[in-house]
Amino acid sequence: RNFYYITMLRDPVSRYLSEWKHVQRGATWKTSLHMCDGRSPTPDELPTCYEGDDWSGVSLQEFMDCSYNLANNRQVRMLADLSLVGCYNLTFMNESERNMILLQSAKNNLKNMAFFGLTEFQRKTQYLFERTFNLKFISPFTQFNVTRASNVDIGEDVRQRIEELNFLDVQLYEYAKDLFLQRFQYSKQEEHQKNRLKRREERRLLREQRAHQSPREEAAEVAVTEDYNSQV
């Protein structure tokens, strides 16, 4: 079988706040194996941020204060090849080198996917998906600008802190948005060019058809046109 890998990316700050609200309501990823190079990380490699069954009721400050919170740079980590940096073993290489490799790996994998979209651009995402896979949705995508994340009132200092915690995701998203809009513009131009060629071909066929009409057919056509006009 041929498998096509696709993904959706989201603005890093909105995505982070959304995950915080999700965790605050009791969500966990306990069943996730986080497999890498054939094994799961040890408790020392991947400690938990909370004690007990879940992290219900966690404040945003507590959520941000956990240094090994997997919400940080989640999009880069889930798109990158972790085996390049020793999986979850943070002593495998220095942090700056690790971050650089993860970001570049995420960019490469994103670029080579069959398709990716952005939640902030639903209509454009639909257009590119339909063009990529030659499919047509029965209804247009809807852009919901009011979400749980958008309802969270944060100050500029908190926003800056979230961006710092997700600095790799921020860079990935800027790269993704630029690439996404380039692909959208290219597809639009390609569609316009195709439509122009189609109209040109239709006009050419019409001219050829008229050129091959007999005088009697042309006269009949004129008579019908005049009769129709007089009725109008």
PDB file of C-alpha atoms in Angstrom:
ATOM      1  CA  ARG A   1       0.000   0.000   0.000  1.00  0.00           C
ATOM      2  CA  ASN A   2       0.972   3.618  -0.483  1.00  0.00           C
ATOM      3  CA  PHE A   3       0.706   5.635   2.703  1.00  0.00           C
ATOM      4  CA  TYR A   4       0.513   9.406   2.606  1.00  0.00           C
ATOM      5  CA  TYR A   5       1.641  11.190   5.759  1.00  0.00           C
ATOM      6  CA  ILE A   6      -0.148  14.438   6.581  1.00  0.00           C
ATOM      7  CA  THR A   7      -0.283  16.675   9.638  1.00  0.00           C
ATOM      8  CA  MET A   8      -1.820  19.883  10.960  1.00  0.00           C
ATOM      9  CA  LEU A   9       0.141  22.547  12.815  1.00  0.00           C
ATOM     10  CA  ARG A  10      -1.180  25.209  15.152  1.00  0.00           C
ATOM     11  CA  ASP A  11       0.067  28.521  16.464  1.00  0.00           C
ATOM     12  CA  PRO A  12       2.449  27.469  19.304  1.00  0.00           C
ATOM     13  CA  VAL A  13       1.003  29.752  21.990  1.00  0.00           C
ATOM     14  CA  SER A  14      -2.588  28.733  21.256  1.00  0.00           C
ATOM     15  CA  ARG A  15      -1.607  25.077  21.083  1.00  0.00           C
ATOM     16  CA  TYR A  16       0.244  25.274  24.427  1.00  0.00           C
ATOM     17  CA  LEU A  17      -2.673  26.967  26.172  1.00  0.00           C
ATOM     18  CA  SER A  18      -5.064  24.430  24.685  1.00  0.00           C
ATOM     19  CA  GLU A  19      -3.003  21.539  26.034  1.00  0.00           C
ATOM     20  CA  TRP A  20      -2.820  23.192  29.446  1.00  0.00           C
ATOM     21  CA  LYS A  21      -6.623  23.479  29.554  1.00  0.00           C
ATOM     22  CA  HIS A  22      -6.869  19.853  28.428  1.00  0.00           C
ATOM     23  CA  VAL A  23      -4.532  18.667  31.189  1.00  0.00           C
ATOM     24  CA  GLN A  24      -6.289  20.887  33.707  1.00  0.00           C
ATOM     25  CA  ARG A  25      -9.502  18.972  32.992  1.00  0.00           C
ATOM     26  CA  GLY A  26      -7.781  15.658  33.770  1.00  0.00           C
ATOM     27  CA  ALA A  27      -6.191  14.508  30.515  1.00  0.00           C
ATOM     28  CA  THR A  28      -3.005  12.427  30.685  1.00  0.00           C
ATOM     29  CA  TRP A  29      -0.792  10.537  28.274  1.00  0.00           C
ATOM     30  CA  LYS A  30      -0.085   7.645  30.614  1.00  0.00           C
ATOM     31  CA  THR A  31      -0.713   5.018  27.961  1.00  0.00           C
ATOM     32  CA  SER A  32       1.732   6.600  25.511  1.00  0.00           C
ATOM     33  CA  LEU A  33       4.816   4.442  25.135  1.00  0.00           C
ATOM     34  CA  HIS A  34       7.057   7.155  23.635  1.00  0.00           C
ATOM     35  CA  MET A  35       8.916   4.412  21.786  1.00  0.00           C
ATOM     36  CA  CYS A  36      12.248   5.410  20.271  1.00  0.00           C
ATOM     37  CA  ASP A  37      14.939   3.094  18.904  1.00  0.00           C
ATOM     38  CA  GLY A  38      12.922   0.119  20.068  1.00  0.00           C
ATOM     39  CA  ARG A  39      12.438   1.089  23.704  1.00  0.00           C
ATOM     40  CA  SER A  40      10.482   3.379  25.995  1.00  0.00           C
ATOM     41  CA  PRO A  41      12.284   6.061  28.026  1.00  0.00           C
ATOM     42  CA  THR A  42      13.222   5.306  31.601  1.00  0.00           C
ATOM     43  CA  PRO A  43      11.596   7.270  34.474  1.00  0.00           C
ATOM     44  CA  ASP A  44      14.856   9.183  34.847  1.00  0.00           C
ATOM     45  CA  GLU A  45      14.837  10.148  31.170  1.00  0.00           C
ATOM     46  CA  LEU A  46      11.190  11.179  31.207  1.00  0.00           C
ATOM     47  CA  PRO A  47       9.933  12.100  34.713  1.00  0.00           C
ATOM     48  CA  THR A  48       6.321  13.067  35.305  1.00  0.00           C
ATOM     49  CA  CYS A  49       5.296  16.590  36.242  1.00  0.00           C
ATOM     50  CA  TYR A  50       2.732  15.488  38.828  1.00  0.00           C
ATOM     51  CA  GLU A  51       2.029  12.905  41.516  1.00  0.00           C
ATOM     52  CA  GLY A  52      -1.156  10.892  41.615  1.00  0.00           C
ATOM     53  CA  ASP A  53      -3.528   9.920  38.839  1.00  0.00           C
ATOM     54  CA  ASP A  54      -3.476  13.154  36.849  1.00  0.00           C
ATOM     55  CA  TRP A  55      -2.668  16.864  36.916  1.00  0.00           C
ATOM     56  CA  SER A  56      -6.231  18.121  37.293  1.00  0.00           C
ATOM     57  CA  GLY A  57      -6.598  21.729  38.342  1.00  0.00           C
ATOM     58  CA  VAL A  58      -3.006  22.627  37.472  1.00  0.00           C
ATOM     59  CA  SER A  59      -2.429  26.367  37.185  1.00  0.00           C
ATOM     60  CA  LEU A  60      -0.761  27.823  34.126  1.00  0.00           C
ATOM     61  CA  GLN A  61       2.221  28.864  36.235  1.00  0.00           C
ATOM     62  CA  GLU A  62       2.708  25.313  37.539  1.00  0.00           C
ATOM     63  CA  PHE A  63       2.303  23.994  33.997  1.00  0.00           C
ATOM     64  CA  MET A  64       5.053  26.294  32.749  1.00  0.00           C
ATOM     65  CA  ASP A  65       7.359  25.622  35.714  1.00  0.00           C
ATOM     66  CA  CYS A  66       7.789  21.895  34.968  1.00  0.00           C
ATOM     67  CA  SER A  67      11.023  21.773  32.975  1.00  0.00           C
ATOM     68  CA  TYR A  68      10.346  18.279  31.557  1.00  0.00           C
ATOM     69  CA  ASN A  69       6.762  19.036  30.517  1.00  0.00           C
ATOM     70  CA  LEU A  70       6.209  17.335  27.145  1.00  0.00           C
ATOM     71  CA  ALA A  71       3.930  20.214  26.141  1.00  0.00           C
ATOM     72  CA  ASN A  72       7.082  22.258  25.510  1.00  0.00           C
ATOM     73  CA  ASN A  73       7.986  22.181  21.802  1.00  0.00           C
ATOM     74  CA  ARG A  74       5.640  19.268  21.266  1.00  0.00           C
ATOM     75  CA  GLN A  75       5.166  19.899  17.550  1.00  0.00           C
ATOM     76  CA  VAL A  76       8.897  19.800  16.810  1.00  0.00           C
ATOM     77  CA  ARG A  77       9.415  16.703  18.935  1.00  0.00           C
ATOM     78  CA  MET A  78       6.531  14.827  17.289  1.00  0.00           C
ATOM     79  CA  LEU A  79       7.717  15.659  13.780  1.00  0.00           C
ATOM     80  CA  ALA A  80      11.454  15.133  14.301  1.00  0.00           C
ATOM     81  CA  ASP A  81      13.449  11.907  14.231  1.00  0.00           C
ATOM     82  CA  LEU A  82      14.346  11.549  17.916  1.00  0.00           C
ATOM     83  CA  SER A  83      16.848   8.785  17.241  1.00  0.00           C
ATOM     84  CA  LEU A  84      19.161  11.465  15.802  1.00  0.00           C
ATOM     85  CA  VAL A  85      19.578  12.957  19.279  1.00  0.00           C
ATOM     86  CA  GLY A  86      19.599   9.835  21.421  1.00  0.00           C
ATOM     87  CA  CYS A  87      15.812   9.753  21.938  1.00  0.00           C
ATOM     88  CA  TYR A  88      14.925  11.013  25.437  1.00  0.00           C
ATOM     89  CA  ASN A  89      18.468  10.752  26.802  1.00  0.00           C
ATOM     90  CA  LEU A  90      19.355  14.412  27.379  1.00  0.00           C
ATOM     91  CA  THR A  91      22.993  13.568  28.177  1.00  0.00           C
ATOM     92  CA  PHE A  92      23.559  12.188  24.673  1.00  0.00           C
ATOM     93  CA  MET A  93      24.668  15.614  23.378  1.00  0.00           C
ATOM     94  CA  ASN A  94      24.660  19.242  24.470  1.00  0.00           C
ATOM     95  CA  GLU A  95      21.346  21.081  24.468  1.00  0.00           C
ATOM     96  CA  SER A  96      22.072  23.597  21.703  1.00  0.00           C
ATOM     97  CA  GLU A  97      23.204  20.888  19.283  1.00  0.00           C
ATOM     98  CA  ARG A  98      20.196  18.762  20.190  1.00  0.00           C
ATOM     99  CA  ASN A  99      17.779  21.626  19.545  1.00  0.00           C
ATOM    100  CA  MET A 100      19.347  22.462  16.195  1.00  0.00           C
ATOM    101  CA  ILE A 101      19.130  18.845  14.998  1.00  0.00           C
ATOM    102  CA  LEU A 102      15.541  18.420  16.204  1.00  0.00           C
ATOM    103  CA  LEU A 103      14.369  21.600  14.493  1.00  0.00           C
ATOM    104  CA  GLN A 104      16.048  20.770  11.189  1.00  0.00           C
ATOM    105  CA  SER A 105      14.714  17.214  11.293  1.00  0.00           C
ATOM    106  CA  ALA A 106      11.176  18.485  11.943  1.00  0.00           C
ATOM    107  CA  LYS A 107      11.441  20.951   9.050  1.00  0.00           C
ATOM    108  CA  ASN A 108      12.682  18.258   6.657  1.00  0.00           C
ATOM    109  CA  ASN A 109       9.981  15.786   7.628  1.00  0.00           C
ATOM    110  CA  LEU A 110       7.289  18.438   7.352  1.00  0.00           C
ATOM    111  CA  LYS A 111       8.474  19.546   3.924  1.00  0.00           C
ATOM    112  CA  ASN A 112       8.552  15.966   2.637  1.00  0.00           C
ATOM    113  CA  MET A 113       5.065  15.036   3.850  1.00  0.00           C
ATOM    114  CA  ALA A 114       2.404  14.625   1.195  1.00  0.00           C
ATOM    115  CA  PHE A 115       0.450  17.431   2.799  1.00  0.00           C
ATOM    116  CA  PHE A 116       0.285  19.644   5.866  1.00  0.00           C
ATOM    117  CA  GLY A 117      -2.167  22.326   6.900  1.00  0.00           C
ATOM    118  CA  LEU A 118      -2.493  25.102   9.456  1.00  0.00           C
ATOM    119  CA  THR A 119      -5.470  25.330  11.797  1.00  0.00           C
ATOM    120  CA  GLU A 120      -5.401  29.128  11.521  1.00  0.00           C
ATOM    121  CA  PHE A 121      -6.037  28.881   7.741  1.00  0.00           C
ATOM    122  CA  GLN A 122      -8.912  26.427   7.383  1.00  0.00           C
ATOM    123  CA  ARG A 123     -10.132  27.465   3.914  1.00  0.00           C
ATOM    124  CA  LYS A 124      -6.639  27.543   2.450  1.00  0.00           C
ATOM    125  CA  THR A 125      -5.937  24.173   4.086  1.00  0.00           C
ATOM    126  CA  GLN A 126      -9.064  22.722   2.467  1.00  0.00           C
ATOM    127  CA  TYR A 127      -8.100  24.138  -0.929  1.00  0.00           C
ATOM    128  CA  LEU A 128      -4.597  22.646  -0.797  1.00  0.00           C
ATOM    129  CA  PHE A 129      -5.866  19.296   0.471  1.00  0.00           C
ATOM    130  CA  GLU A 130      -8.376  19.055  -2.377  1.00  0.00           C
ATOM    131  CA  ARG A 131      -5.736  20.041  -4.939  1.00  0.00           C
ATOM    132  CA  THR A 132      -3.157  17.634  -3.510  1.00  0.00           C
ATOM    133  CA  PHE A 133      -5.369  14.539  -3.430  1.00  0.00           C
ATOM    134  CA  ASN A 134      -7.830  15.460  -6.200  1.00  0.00           C
ATOM    135  CA  LEU A 135     -10.739  15.237  -3.759  1.00  0.00           C
ATOM    136  CA  LYS A 136     -13.663  17.512  -3.034  1.00  0.00           C
ATOM    137  CA  PHE A 137     -15.234  18.002   0.396  1.00  0.00           C
ATOM    138  CA  ILE A 138     -19.022  18.255   0.441  1.00  0.00           C
ATOM    139  CA  SER A 139     -18.938  21.344   2.661  1.00  0.00           C
ATOM    140  CA  PRO A 140     -16.410  24.116   3.304  1.00  0.00           C
ATOM    141  CA  PHE A 141     -14.118  24.016   6.320  1.00  0.00           C
ATOM    142  CA  THR A 142     -15.192  26.334   9.119  1.00  0.00           C
ATOM    143  CA  GLN A 143     -12.790  28.711  10.829  1.00  0.00           C
ATOM    144  CA  PHE A 144     -13.391  28.760  14.585  1.00  0.00           C
ATOM    145  CA  ASN A 145     -11.510  31.691  16.051  1.00  0.00           C
ATOM    146  CA  VAL A 146     -13.108  31.325  19.478  1.00  0.00           C
ATOM    147  CA  THR A 147     -11.545  28.341  21.261  1.00  0.00           C
ATOM    148  CA  ARG A 148     -10.685  27.384  24.831  1.00  0.00           C
ATOM    149  CA  ALA A 149      -7.216  28.787  24.254  1.00  0.00           C
ATOM    150  CA  SER A 150      -8.513  32.084  22.897  1.00  0.00           C
ATOM    151  CA  ASN A 151     -10.643  32.534  26.005  1.00  0.00           C
ATOM    152  CA  VAL A 152      -7.562  32.465  28.257  1.00  0.00           C
ATOM    153  CA  ASP A 153      -6.605  36.005  29.225  1.00  0.00           C
ATOM    154  CA  ILE A 154      -2.817  36.216  29.517  1.00  0.00           C
ATOM    155  CA  GLY A 155      -0.464  39.145  29.814  1.00  0.00           C
ATOM    156  CA  GLU A 156       2.403  39.943  27.511  1.00  0.00           C
ATOM    157  CA  ASP A 157       4.942  38.577  30.017  1.00  0.00           C
ATOM    158  CA  VAL A 158       3.148  35.201  30.135  1.00  0.00           C
ATOM    159  CA  ARG A 159       2.899  35.080  26.345  1.00  0.00           C
ATOM    160  CA  GLN A 160       6.605  35.779  26.095  1.00  0.00           C
ATOM    161  CA  ARG A 161       7.331  33.024  28.619  1.00  0.00           C
ATOM    162  CA  ILE A 162       5.279  30.528  26.597  1.00  0.00           C
ATOM    163  CA  GLU A 163       7.138  31.521  23.432  1.00  0.00           C
ATOM    164  CA  GLU A 164      10.451  30.999  25.227  1.00  0.00           C
ATOM    165  CA  LEU A 165       9.378  27.528  26.384  1.00  0.00           C
ATOM    166  CA  ASN A 166       8.291  26.710  22.828  1.00  0.00           C
ATOM    167  CA  PHE A 167      11.002  28.523  20.917  1.00  0.00           C
ATOM    168  CA  LEU A 168      11.561  25.539  18.610  1.00  0.00           C
ATOM    169  CA  ASP A 169       7.860  25.305  17.822  1.00  0.00           C
ATOM    170  CA  VAL A 170       7.803  29.042  17.119  1.00  0.00           C
ATOM    171  CA  GLN A 171      10.589  28.672  14.555  1.00  0.00           C
ATOM    172  CA  LEU A 172       8.961  25.607  13.025  1.00  0.00           C
ATOM    173  CA  TYR A 173       5.626  27.388  12.733  1.00  0.00           C
ATOM    174  CA  GLU A 174       7.163  30.403  10.997  1.00  0.00           C
ATOM    175  CA  TYR A 175       8.862  28.058   8.530  1.00  0.00           C
ATOM    176  CA  ALA A 176       5.615  26.098   8.040  1.00  0.00           C
ATOM    177  CA  LYS A 177       3.507  29.210   7.502  1.00  0.00           C
ATOM    178  CA  ASP A 178       5.901  30.576   4.897  1.00  0.00           C
ATOM    179  CA  LEU A 179       6.023  27.242   3.041  1.00  0.00           C
ATOM    180  CA  PHE A 180       2.257  26.802   3.318  1.00  0.00           C
ATOM    181  CA  LEU A 181       1.492  30.225   1.827  1.00  0.00           C
ATOM    182  CA  GLN A 182       4.039  29.664  -0.958  1.00  0.00           C
ATOM    183  CA  ARG A 183       2.306  26.409  -1.879  1.00  0.00           C
ATOM    184  CA  PHE A 184      -1.084  28.082  -1.751  1.00  0.00           C
ATOM    185  CA  GLN A 185       0.024  30.913  -4.068  1.00  0.00           C
ATOM    186  CA  TYR A 186       1.654  28.448  -6.460  1.00  0.00           C
ATOM    187  CA  SER A 187      -1.510  26.303  -6.593  1.00  0.00           C
ATOM    188  CA  LYS A 188      -3.669  29.370  -7.197  1.00  0.00           C
ATOM    189  CA  GLN A 189      -1.433  30.552 -10.048  1.00  0.00           C
ATOM    190  CA  GLU A 190      -1.384  27.050 -11.516  1.00  0.00           C
ATOM    191  CA  GLU A 191      -5.190  26.897 -11.354  1.00  0.00           C
ATOM    192  CA  HIS A 192      -5.558  30.310 -13.041  1.00  0.00           C
ATOM    193  CA  GLN A 193      -3.152  29.302 -15.793  1.00  0.00           C
ATOM    194  CA  LYS A 194      -5.014  26.041 -16.355  1.00  0.00           C
ATOM    195  CA  ASN A 195      -8.325  27.884 -16.573  1.00  0.00           C
ATOM    196  CA  ARG A 196      -6.879  30.397 -19.054  1.00  0.00           C
ATOM    197  CA  LEU A 197      -5.611  27.586 -21.284  1.00  0.00           C
ATOM    198  CA  LYS A 198      -8.972  25.858 -21.046  1.00  0.00           C
ATOM    199  CA  ARG A 199     -10.852  29.005 -22.100  1.00  0.00           C
ATOM    200  CA  ARG A 200      -8.387  29.606 -24.920  1.00  0.00           C
ATOM    201  CA  GLU A 201      -8.896  26.059 -26.176  1.00  0.00           C
ATOM    202  CA  GLU A 202     -12.683  26.445 -25.997  1.00  0.00           C
ATOM    203  CA  ARG A 203     -12.505  29.647 -28.053  1.00  0.00           C
ATOM    204  CA  ARG A 204     -10.274  27.940 -30.615  1.00  0.00           C
ATOM    205  CA  LEU A 205     -12.687  25.026 -30.990  1.00  0.00           C
ATOM    206  CA  LEU A 206     -15.592  27.437 -31.334  1.00  0.00           C
ATOM    207  CA  ARG A 207     -13.809  29.346 -34.106  1.00  0.00           C
ATOM    208  CA  GLU A 208     -13.054  26.108 -35.932  1.00  0.00           C
ATOM    209  CA  GLN A 209     -16.661  25.013 -35.566  1.00  0.00           C
ATOM    210  CA  ARG A 210     -17.922  28.281 -37.020  1.00  0.00           C
ATOM    211  CA  ALA A 211     -15.402  28.115 -39.842  1.00  0.00           C
ATOM    212  CA  HIS A 212     -16.790  24.737 -40.913  1.00  0.00           C
ATOM    213  CA  GLN A 213     -20.460  25.828 -40.842  1.00  0.00           C
ATOM    214  CA  SER A 214     -22.259  26.019 -44.192  1.00  0.00           C
ATOM    215  CA  PRO A 215     -23.833  29.344 -45.301  1.00  0.00           C
ATOM    216  CA  ARG A 216     -27.305  27.813 -44.811  1.00  0.00           C
ATOM    217  CA  GLU A 217     -26.462  26.847 -41.195  1.00  0.00           C
ATOM    218  CA  GLU A 218     -25.133  30.365 -40.545  1.00  0.00           C
ATOM    219  CA  ALA A 219     -28.319  31.928 -41.963  1.00  0.00           C
ATOM    220  CA  ALA A 220     -30.500  29.666 -39.852  1.00  0.00           C
ATOM    221  CA  GLU A 221     -28.459  30.568 -36.782  1.00  0.00           C
ATOM    222  CA  VAL A 222     -28.885  34.306 -37.479  1.00  0.00           C
ATOM    223  CA  ALA A 223     -32.639  33.880 -37.999  1.00  0.00           C
ATOM    224  CA  VAL A 224     -33.047  32.037 -34.731  1.00  0.00           C
ATOM    225  CA  THR A 225     -31.020  34.691 -32.907  1.00  0.00           C
ATOM    226  CA  GLU A 226     -33.065  37.551 -34.395  1.00  0.00           C
ATOM    227  CA  ASP A 227     -36.323  35.774 -33.584  1.00  0.00           C
ATOM    228  CA  TYR A 228     -35.212  35.213 -29.992  1.00  0.00           C
ATOM    229  CA  ASN A 229     -34.141  38.848 -29.608  1.00  0.00           C
ATOM    230  CA  SER A 230     -37.465  40.112 -30.899  1.00  0.00           C
ATOM    231  CA  GLN A 231     -39.298  37.939 -28.376  1.00  0.00           C
ATOM    232  CA  VAL A 232     -37.146  39.246 -25.557  1.00  0.00           C
TER     233      VAL A 232
END
